[in-house]
Short mmCIF file of N, CA and C in Angstrom, two decimals:
data_model
loop_
_atom_site.label_atom_id
_atom_site.label_comp_id
_atom_site.label_asym_id
_atom_site.label_seq_id
_atom_site.Cartn_x
_atom_site.Cartn_y
_atom_site.Cartn_z
N MET A 272 6.25 23.07 -29.86
CA MET A 272 7.41 22.48 -29.21
C MET A 272 7.20 22.39 -27.69
N VAL A 273 6.71 23.46 -27.07
CA VAL A 273 6.46 23.47 -25.64
C VAL A 273 5.39 22.44 -25.28
N LEU A 274 4.36 22.34 -26.12
CA LEU A 274 3.30 21.36 -25.89
C LEU A 274 3.84 19.94 -25.92
N LEU A 275 4.73 19.65 -26.87
CA LEU A 275 5.34 18.32 -26.98
C LEU A 275 6.17 18.01 -25.73
N LEU A 276 6.95 18.99 -25.27
CA LEU A 276 7.77 18.80 -24.07
C LEU A 276 6.89 18.55 -22.85
N ALA A 277 5.80 19.29 -22.72
CA ALA A 277 4.88 19.09 -21.60
C ALA A 277 4.26 17.70 -21.66
N PHE A 278 3.92 17.22 -22.85
CA PHE A 278 3.35 15.87 -23.00
C PHE A 278 4.37 14.81 -22.60
N ILE A 279 5.61 14.97 -23.02
CA ILE A 279 6.66 14.01 -22.69
C ILE A 279 6.89 13.97 -21.19
N LEU A 280 6.97 15.15 -20.55
CA LEU A 280 7.15 15.19 -19.09
C LEU A 280 5.96 14.58 -18.37
N ALA A 281 4.76 14.86 -18.82
CA ALA A 281 3.56 14.28 -18.20
C ALA A 281 3.55 12.78 -18.37
N SER A 282 3.98 12.29 -19.52
CA SER A 282 4.02 10.84 -19.76
C SER A 282 5.03 10.17 -18.85
N CYS A 283 6.19 10.79 -18.69
CA CYS A 283 7.21 10.22 -17.80
C CYS A 283 6.70 10.19 -16.36
N TYR A 284 6.04 11.26 -15.93
CA TYR A 284 5.52 11.31 -14.57
C TYR A 284 4.45 10.24 -14.38
N ALA A 285 3.56 10.11 -15.36
CA ALA A 285 2.49 9.11 -15.27
C ALA A 285 3.07 7.70 -15.23
N TYR A 286 4.15 7.48 -15.96
CA TYR A 286 4.74 6.14 -15.97
C TYR A 286 5.37 5.83 -14.62
N SER A 287 6.04 6.84 -14.04
CA SER A 287 6.76 6.55 -12.81
C SER A 287 5.85 6.52 -11.59
N GLN A 288 4.69 7.16 -11.65
CA GLN A 288 3.76 7.19 -10.53
C GLN A 288 2.92 5.92 -10.53
N GLN A 289 2.98 5.15 -9.48
CA GLN A 289 2.19 3.92 -9.41
C GLN A 289 0.90 4.16 -8.64
N ALA A 290 -0.15 3.47 -9.04
CA ALA A 290 -1.48 3.63 -8.46
C ALA A 290 -1.50 3.18 -7.01
N THR A 291 -2.43 3.73 -6.25
CA THR A 291 -2.63 3.33 -4.86
C THR A 291 -3.20 1.92 -4.81
N GLY A 292 -2.61 1.09 -3.96
CA GLY A 292 -3.09 -0.28 -3.81
C GLY A 292 -2.03 -1.17 -3.19
N PHE A 293 -2.31 -2.48 -3.21
CA PHE A 293 -1.37 -3.49 -2.69
C PHE A 293 -0.61 -4.11 -3.85
N TYR A 294 0.70 -4.21 -3.69
CA TYR A 294 1.59 -4.76 -4.71
C TYR A 294 2.39 -5.90 -4.10
N PHE A 295 2.79 -6.85 -4.93
CA PHE A 295 3.73 -7.87 -4.49
C PHE A 295 5.13 -7.32 -4.58
N THR A 296 6.00 -7.76 -3.68
CA THR A 296 7.41 -7.42 -3.82
C THR A 296 8.02 -8.39 -4.83
N VAL A 297 8.98 -7.90 -5.57
CA VAL A 297 9.71 -8.71 -6.54
C VAL A 297 11.19 -8.42 -6.38
N GLU A 298 12.01 -9.30 -6.90
CA GLU A 298 13.44 -9.08 -6.85
C GLU A 298 13.79 -7.91 -7.76
N CYS A 299 14.59 -7.00 -7.26
CA CYS A 299 14.96 -5.82 -8.04
C CYS A 299 15.87 -6.22 -9.20
N SER A 300 15.61 -5.64 -10.35
CA SER A 300 16.45 -5.85 -11.52
C SER A 300 16.31 -4.64 -12.43
N LYS A 301 16.99 -4.65 -13.56
CA LYS A 301 16.88 -3.51 -14.47
C LYS A 301 15.50 -3.43 -15.11
N TYR A 302 14.68 -4.47 -14.97
CA TYR A 302 13.35 -4.49 -15.57
C TYR A 302 12.24 -4.06 -14.62
N THR A 303 12.55 -3.87 -13.35
CA THR A 303 11.52 -3.50 -12.38
C THR A 303 11.46 -1.98 -12.23
N GLN A 304 10.40 -1.52 -11.59
CA GLN A 304 10.28 -0.11 -11.29
C GLN A 304 11.41 0.30 -10.35
N LYS A 305 11.64 1.59 -10.23
CA LYS A 305 12.67 2.11 -9.34
C LYS A 305 12.44 1.59 -7.92
N PRO A 306 13.48 1.13 -7.23
CA PRO A 306 13.31 0.67 -5.84
C PRO A 306 12.73 1.75 -4.96
N LYS A 307 11.87 1.35 -4.03
CA LYS A 307 11.18 2.28 -3.15
C LYS A 307 11.70 2.12 -1.72
N PRO A 308 11.98 3.24 -1.05
CA PRO A 308 12.48 3.15 0.32
C PRO A 308 11.38 2.75 1.30
N VAL A 309 11.77 1.97 2.31
CA VAL A 309 10.86 1.53 3.36
C VAL A 309 11.63 1.61 4.67
N THR A 310 10.96 2.03 5.73
CA THR A 310 11.55 1.99 7.07
C THR A 310 10.68 1.09 7.93
N LEU A 311 11.27 0.03 8.44
CA LEU A 311 10.58 -0.92 9.30
C LEU A 311 11.32 -1.03 10.61
N ALA A 312 10.65 -0.67 11.68
CA ALA A 312 11.24 -0.74 13.01
C ALA A 312 12.64 -0.10 13.02
N GLU A 313 12.70 1.10 12.47
CA GLU A 313 13.94 1.88 12.39
C GLU A 313 15.00 1.27 11.49
N LYS A 314 14.64 0.25 10.72
CA LYS A 314 15.56 -0.36 9.77
C LYS A 314 15.18 0.13 8.37
N LYS A 315 16.12 0.75 7.67
CA LYS A 315 15.85 1.26 6.34
C LYS A 315 16.23 0.20 5.31
N MET A 316 15.34 0.06 4.31
CA MET A 316 15.60 -0.89 3.23
C MET A 316 14.88 -0.38 1.98
N THR A 317 15.12 -1.04 0.86
CA THR A 317 14.39 -0.71 -0.36
C THR A 317 13.71 -1.97 -0.87
N VAL A 318 12.58 -1.77 -1.55
CA VAL A 318 11.87 -2.89 -2.15
C VAL A 318 11.51 -2.52 -3.59
N CYS A 319 11.37 -3.53 -4.40
CA CYS A 319 10.84 -3.37 -5.74
C CYS A 319 9.49 -4.07 -5.77
N VAL A 320 8.59 -3.51 -6.55
CA VAL A 320 7.23 -4.03 -6.57
C VAL A 320 6.81 -4.33 -8.01
N THR A 321 5.74 -5.12 -8.13
CA THR A 321 5.19 -5.42 -9.44
C THR A 321 4.74 -4.12 -10.12
N ALA A 322 4.64 -4.15 -11.44
CA ALA A 322 4.27 -2.95 -12.20
C ALA A 322 2.83 -2.52 -11.91
N GLN A 323 1.96 -3.47 -11.66
CA GLN A 323 0.55 -3.18 -11.41
C GLN A 323 0.16 -3.70 -10.02
N PRO A 324 -0.79 -3.05 -9.38
CA PRO A 324 -1.23 -3.55 -8.07
C PRO A 324 -2.04 -4.84 -8.22
N VAL A 325 -1.93 -5.71 -7.24
CA VAL A 325 -2.76 -6.92 -7.22
C VAL A 325 -4.14 -6.57 -6.68
N VAL A 326 -4.21 -5.56 -5.83
CA VAL A 326 -5.48 -5.05 -5.30
C VAL A 326 -5.43 -3.53 -5.42
N THR A 327 -6.40 -2.96 -6.12
CA THR A 327 -6.45 -1.51 -6.28
C THR A 327 -7.31 -0.90 -5.17
N ILE A 328 -7.21 0.40 -5.05
CA ILE A 328 -7.98 1.11 -4.03
C ILE A 328 -9.49 0.93 -4.25
N ASP A 329 -9.90 0.71 -5.49
CA ASP A 329 -11.33 0.50 -5.79
C ASP A 329 -11.84 -0.82 -5.21
N GLU A 330 -10.92 -1.72 -4.85
CA GLU A 330 -11.30 -3.02 -4.30
C GLU A 330 -11.26 -3.05 -2.77
N PHE A 331 -11.08 -1.88 -2.16
CA PHE A 331 -11.17 -1.78 -0.70
C PHE A 331 -12.65 -1.72 -0.35
N GLU A 332 -13.08 -2.60 0.52
CA GLU A 332 -14.48 -2.60 0.94
C GLU A 332 -14.74 -1.59 2.05
N ALA A 333 -13.79 -1.47 2.96
CA ALA A 333 -13.99 -0.55 4.09
C ALA A 333 -12.64 -0.10 4.63
N ILE A 334 -12.66 1.09 5.21
CA ILE A 334 -11.52 1.62 5.94
C ILE A 334 -12.07 2.04 7.31
N SER A 335 -11.51 1.46 8.35
CA SER A 335 -12.01 1.73 9.71
C SER A 335 -11.67 3.15 10.13
N ASP A 336 -12.14 3.51 11.29
CA ASP A 336 -11.71 4.76 11.91
C ASP A 336 -10.25 4.61 12.32
N LEU A 337 -9.59 5.72 12.56
CA LEU A 337 -8.23 5.71 13.10
C LEU A 337 -8.34 5.61 14.61
N PHE A 338 -7.72 4.58 15.18
CA PHE A 338 -7.75 4.35 16.62
C PHE A 338 -6.39 4.71 17.20
N GLU A 339 -6.41 5.41 18.33
CA GLU A 339 -5.17 5.78 19.01
C GLU A 339 -5.28 5.35 20.47
N ILE A 340 -4.33 4.52 20.89
CA ILE A 340 -4.34 3.98 22.25
C ILE A 340 -3.10 4.50 22.96
N LYS A 341 -3.29 5.57 23.71
CA LYS A 341 -2.18 6.27 24.35
C LYS A 341 -1.41 5.36 25.31
N GLU A 342 -2.15 4.57 26.11
CA GLU A 342 -1.51 3.71 27.12
C GLU A 342 -0.54 2.70 26.51
N GLN A 343 -0.79 2.31 25.28
CA GLN A 343 0.08 1.33 24.63
C GLN A 343 0.96 1.94 23.54
N ASN A 344 0.94 3.27 23.43
CA ASN A 344 1.72 3.97 22.41
C ASN A 344 1.47 3.36 21.02
N PHE A 345 0.19 3.29 20.64
CA PHE A 345 -0.20 2.51 19.48
C PHE A 345 -1.33 3.21 18.73
N SER A 346 -1.21 3.35 17.42
CA SER A 346 -2.26 3.87 16.56
C SER A 346 -2.45 2.89 15.41
N PHE A 347 -3.69 2.76 14.94
CA PHE A 347 -3.93 1.86 13.81
C PHE A 347 -5.25 2.16 13.13
N PHE A 348 -5.35 1.67 11.90
CA PHE A 348 -6.62 1.59 11.20
C PHE A 348 -6.57 0.35 10.32
N ASP A 349 -7.74 -0.17 9.99
CA ASP A 349 -7.84 -1.40 9.20
C ASP A 349 -8.38 -1.10 7.81
N VAL A 350 -7.85 -1.82 6.83
CA VAL A 350 -8.36 -1.78 5.47
C VAL A 350 -8.92 -3.18 5.19
N THR A 351 -10.20 -3.24 4.85
CA THR A 351 -10.85 -4.51 4.53
C THR A 351 -11.01 -4.61 3.03
N LEU A 352 -10.55 -5.74 2.48
CA LEU A 352 -10.66 -5.97 1.04
C LEU A 352 -12.03 -6.51 0.69
N SER A 353 -12.45 -6.30 -0.53
CA SER A 353 -13.69 -6.88 -1.02
C SER A 353 -13.52 -8.39 -1.12
N SER A 354 -14.61 -9.11 -1.18
CA SER A 354 -14.55 -10.57 -1.33
C SER A 354 -13.81 -10.95 -2.60
N LYS A 355 -14.06 -10.21 -3.67
CA LYS A 355 -13.40 -10.48 -4.96
C LYS A 355 -11.88 -10.32 -4.84
N ALA A 356 -11.43 -9.23 -4.22
CA ALA A 356 -9.99 -9.01 -4.04
C ALA A 356 -9.38 -10.09 -3.16
N HIS A 357 -10.10 -10.50 -2.12
CA HIS A 357 -9.61 -11.55 -1.23
C HIS A 357 -9.46 -12.87 -1.99
N GLU A 358 -10.43 -13.19 -2.82
CA GLU A 358 -10.36 -14.40 -3.65
C GLU A 358 -9.18 -14.34 -4.62
N THR A 359 -8.94 -13.17 -5.17
CA THR A 359 -7.80 -13.00 -6.07
C THR A 359 -6.49 -13.30 -5.34
N LEU A 360 -6.34 -12.77 -4.12
CA LEU A 360 -5.14 -13.07 -3.33
C LEU A 360 -5.00 -14.56 -3.06
N LYS A 361 -6.12 -15.22 -2.75
CA LYS A 361 -6.07 -16.67 -2.50
C LYS A 361 -5.62 -17.44 -3.74
N LYS A 362 -6.18 -17.08 -4.89
CA LYS A 362 -5.82 -17.77 -6.14
C LYS A 362 -4.35 -17.56 -6.48
N ILE A 363 -3.88 -16.33 -6.33
CA ILE A 363 -2.47 -16.06 -6.62
C ILE A 363 -1.58 -16.80 -5.62
N GLY A 364 -1.99 -16.83 -4.36
CA GLY A 364 -1.23 -17.54 -3.34
C GLY A 364 -1.15 -19.04 -3.60
N ALA A 365 -2.18 -19.59 -4.23
CA ALA A 365 -2.17 -21.02 -4.56
C ALA A 365 -1.26 -21.31 -5.74
N THR A 366 -0.97 -20.28 -6.54
CA THR A 366 -0.17 -20.47 -7.75
C THR A 366 1.28 -20.04 -7.58
N PHE A 367 1.48 -18.92 -6.92
CA PHE A 367 2.82 -18.36 -6.78
C PHE A 367 3.20 -18.26 -5.31
N ALA A 368 4.49 -18.41 -5.06
CA ALA A 368 4.98 -18.29 -3.68
C ALA A 368 5.31 -16.82 -3.41
N PHE A 369 4.43 -16.14 -2.74
CA PHE A 369 4.70 -14.77 -2.32
C PHE A 369 4.46 -14.69 -0.82
N ASN A 370 5.15 -13.78 -0.18
CA ASN A 370 4.88 -13.61 1.24
C ASN A 370 4.94 -12.16 1.70
N HIS A 371 5.10 -11.23 0.76
CA HIS A 371 5.10 -9.83 1.12
C HIS A 371 4.20 -9.03 0.18
N LEU A 372 3.38 -8.19 0.78
CA LEU A 372 2.60 -7.21 0.03
C LEU A 372 3.04 -5.83 0.49
N VAL A 373 3.12 -4.92 -0.43
CA VAL A 373 3.47 -3.54 -0.12
C VAL A 373 2.23 -2.69 -0.39
N PHE A 374 1.94 -1.79 0.52
CA PHE A 374 0.82 -0.87 0.37
C PHE A 374 1.40 0.47 -0.09
N LEU A 375 1.03 0.88 -1.30
CA LEU A 375 1.49 2.15 -1.86
C LEU A 375 0.34 3.15 -1.88
N ILE A 376 0.62 4.38 -1.50
CA ILE A 376 -0.29 5.49 -1.70
C ILE A 376 0.52 6.59 -2.38
N ASP A 377 0.06 7.01 -3.55
CA ASP A 377 0.76 8.04 -4.32
C ASP A 377 2.25 7.72 -4.48
N ASP A 378 2.53 6.49 -4.84
CA ASP A 378 3.89 6.03 -5.13
C ASP A 378 4.80 5.98 -3.90
N GLU A 379 4.23 6.07 -2.71
CA GLU A 379 4.99 5.99 -1.46
C GLU A 379 4.63 4.68 -0.75
N VAL A 380 5.65 3.94 -0.34
CA VAL A 380 5.41 2.74 0.45
C VAL A 380 4.98 3.18 1.84
N VAL A 381 3.75 2.80 2.22
CA VAL A 381 3.28 3.18 3.55
C VAL A 381 3.27 2.00 4.51
N PHE A 382 3.31 0.79 3.98
CA PHE A 382 3.35 -0.37 4.86
C PHE A 382 3.78 -1.61 4.07
N LEU A 383 4.48 -2.49 4.75
CA LEU A 383 4.90 -3.78 4.18
C LEU A 383 4.27 -4.87 5.04
N PHE A 384 3.53 -5.76 4.40
CA PHE A 384 2.84 -6.83 5.12
C PHE A 384 3.48 -8.18 4.82
N GLU A 385 3.60 -9.02 5.84
CA GLU A 385 3.90 -10.43 5.62
C GLU A 385 2.56 -11.13 5.50
N VAL A 386 2.41 -11.95 4.47
CA VAL A 386 1.13 -12.58 4.18
C VAL A 386 1.30 -14.09 4.21
N GLU A 387 0.36 -14.77 4.85
CA GLU A 387 0.36 -16.23 4.83
C GLU A 387 -0.08 -16.66 3.44
N ILE A 388 0.79 -17.36 2.73
CA ILE A 388 0.55 -17.70 1.32
C ILE A 388 -0.73 -18.50 1.14
N ALA A 389 -0.94 -19.52 1.94
CA ALA A 389 -2.08 -20.41 1.74
C ALA A 389 -3.40 -19.79 2.15
N ASN A 390 -3.37 -18.84 3.07
CA ASN A 390 -4.62 -18.27 3.57
C ASN A 390 -4.46 -16.78 3.87
N PRO A 391 -4.42 -15.95 2.81
CA PRO A 391 -4.23 -14.52 3.07
C PRO A 391 -5.43 -13.92 3.79
N THR A 392 -5.18 -12.92 4.57
CA THR A 392 -6.23 -12.25 5.33
C THR A 392 -7.03 -11.31 4.45
N ARG A 393 -8.19 -10.94 4.91
CA ARG A 393 -9.03 -9.98 4.20
C ARG A 393 -8.92 -8.60 4.83
N VAL A 394 -8.45 -8.54 6.07
CA VAL A 394 -8.31 -7.28 6.79
C VAL A 394 -6.82 -7.02 7.04
N PHE A 395 -6.37 -5.85 6.61
CA PHE A 395 -4.98 -5.46 6.79
C PHE A 395 -4.92 -4.29 7.75
N ARG A 396 -4.09 -4.42 8.78
CA ARG A 396 -3.97 -3.38 9.82
C ARG A 396 -2.71 -2.56 9.57
N ILE A 397 -2.90 -1.26 9.47
CA ILE A 397 -1.80 -0.33 9.33
C ILE A 397 -1.55 0.26 10.72
N THR A 398 -0.33 0.13 11.22
CA THR A 398 -0.02 0.52 12.60
C THR A 398 1.14 1.51 12.65
N ASP A 399 1.19 2.23 13.74
CA ASP A 399 2.31 3.13 14.02
C ASP A 399 2.23 3.50 15.50
N SER A 400 3.16 4.33 15.93
CA SER A 400 3.14 4.75 17.33
C SER A 400 1.99 5.73 17.57
N TYR A 401 1.65 5.88 18.83
CA TYR A 401 0.54 6.75 19.24
C TYR A 401 0.74 8.17 18.72
N HIS A 402 -0.29 8.74 18.18
CA HIS A 402 -0.36 10.12 17.71
C HIS A 402 0.70 10.41 16.64
N SER A 403 1.04 9.41 15.86
CA SER A 403 2.04 9.57 14.80
C SER A 403 1.48 10.45 13.68
N ARG A 404 2.28 11.42 13.27
CA ARG A 404 1.86 12.27 12.15
C ARG A 404 1.81 11.47 10.86
N ASP A 405 2.71 10.49 10.72
CA ASP A 405 2.71 9.67 9.51
C ASP A 405 1.40 8.92 9.34
N ILE A 406 0.96 8.23 10.38
CA ILE A 406 -0.27 7.45 10.24
C ILE A 406 -1.48 8.37 10.06
N GLN A 407 -1.46 9.53 10.68
CA GLN A 407 -2.56 10.48 10.48
C GLN A 407 -2.59 10.98 9.04
N ARG A 408 -1.42 11.26 8.48
CA ARG A 408 -1.32 11.72 7.08
C ARG A 408 -1.77 10.63 6.12
N ILE A 409 -1.31 9.41 6.35
CA ILE A 409 -1.68 8.27 5.50
C ILE A 409 -3.19 8.03 5.56
N TYR A 410 -3.73 8.04 6.77
CA TYR A 410 -5.16 7.81 6.95
C TYR A 410 -5.98 8.90 6.25
N SER A 411 -5.61 10.14 6.44
CA SER A 411 -6.34 11.25 5.81
C SER A 411 -6.29 11.15 4.29
N LYS A 412 -5.12 10.86 3.76
CA LYS A 412 -4.97 10.75 2.31
C LYS A 412 -5.80 9.59 1.77
N LEU A 413 -5.77 8.46 2.46
CA LEU A 413 -6.54 7.29 2.01
C LEU A 413 -8.03 7.57 2.06
N LYS A 414 -8.50 8.19 3.12
CA LYS A 414 -9.92 8.52 3.23
C LYS A 414 -10.34 9.47 2.10
N THR A 415 -9.48 10.44 1.79
CA THR A 415 -9.76 11.38 0.71
C THR A 415 -9.84 10.64 -0.64
N LEU A 416 -8.94 9.70 -0.86
CA LEU A 416 -8.91 8.97 -2.12
C LEU A 416 -10.10 8.03 -2.29
N THR A 417 -10.67 7.59 -1.18
CA THR A 417 -11.76 6.61 -1.26
C THR A 417 -13.15 7.21 -1.14
N ILE A 418 -13.25 8.52 -0.98
CA ILE A 418 -14.57 9.15 -0.94
C ILE A 418 -15.18 9.04 -2.33
N LYS A 419 -16.34 8.40 -2.38
CA LYS A 419 -17.02 8.20 -3.65
C LYS A 419 -18.22 9.13 -3.72
N GLU A 420 -18.32 9.79 -4.84
CA GLU A 420 -19.46 10.71 -5.02
C GLU A 420 -20.65 10.02 -5.60
#
């Protein structure tokens, strides 16, 4: 009985936890995943995302160093997609009208991107204020997830 309960709880957790990657935003409904909170320029909102990522963490070609520019109160790092992932975004952009991608790490929205539908970029910049603990945490977690043995 305890084993069955543990399996059910693990299954529910696995279902609700979404993989790290880029997702499209979708209109929230009873059929979408639970809305995820996002804070943009001190504005709080929620977004719903597709069930599966359009680009997974395995399709990241490179993650730059974390740059911190004190004089401009600015920190950032870049995520470069593989050519295959970039082509996938282009094909989807030619078929469907989307303009927002959400970057999830461990089921947390870490960034919302506006994307040019006809010509999506291959390099995505994650930004925050200088010496932000959030961007340092996100960067460290992403680097840990992408270390390949």
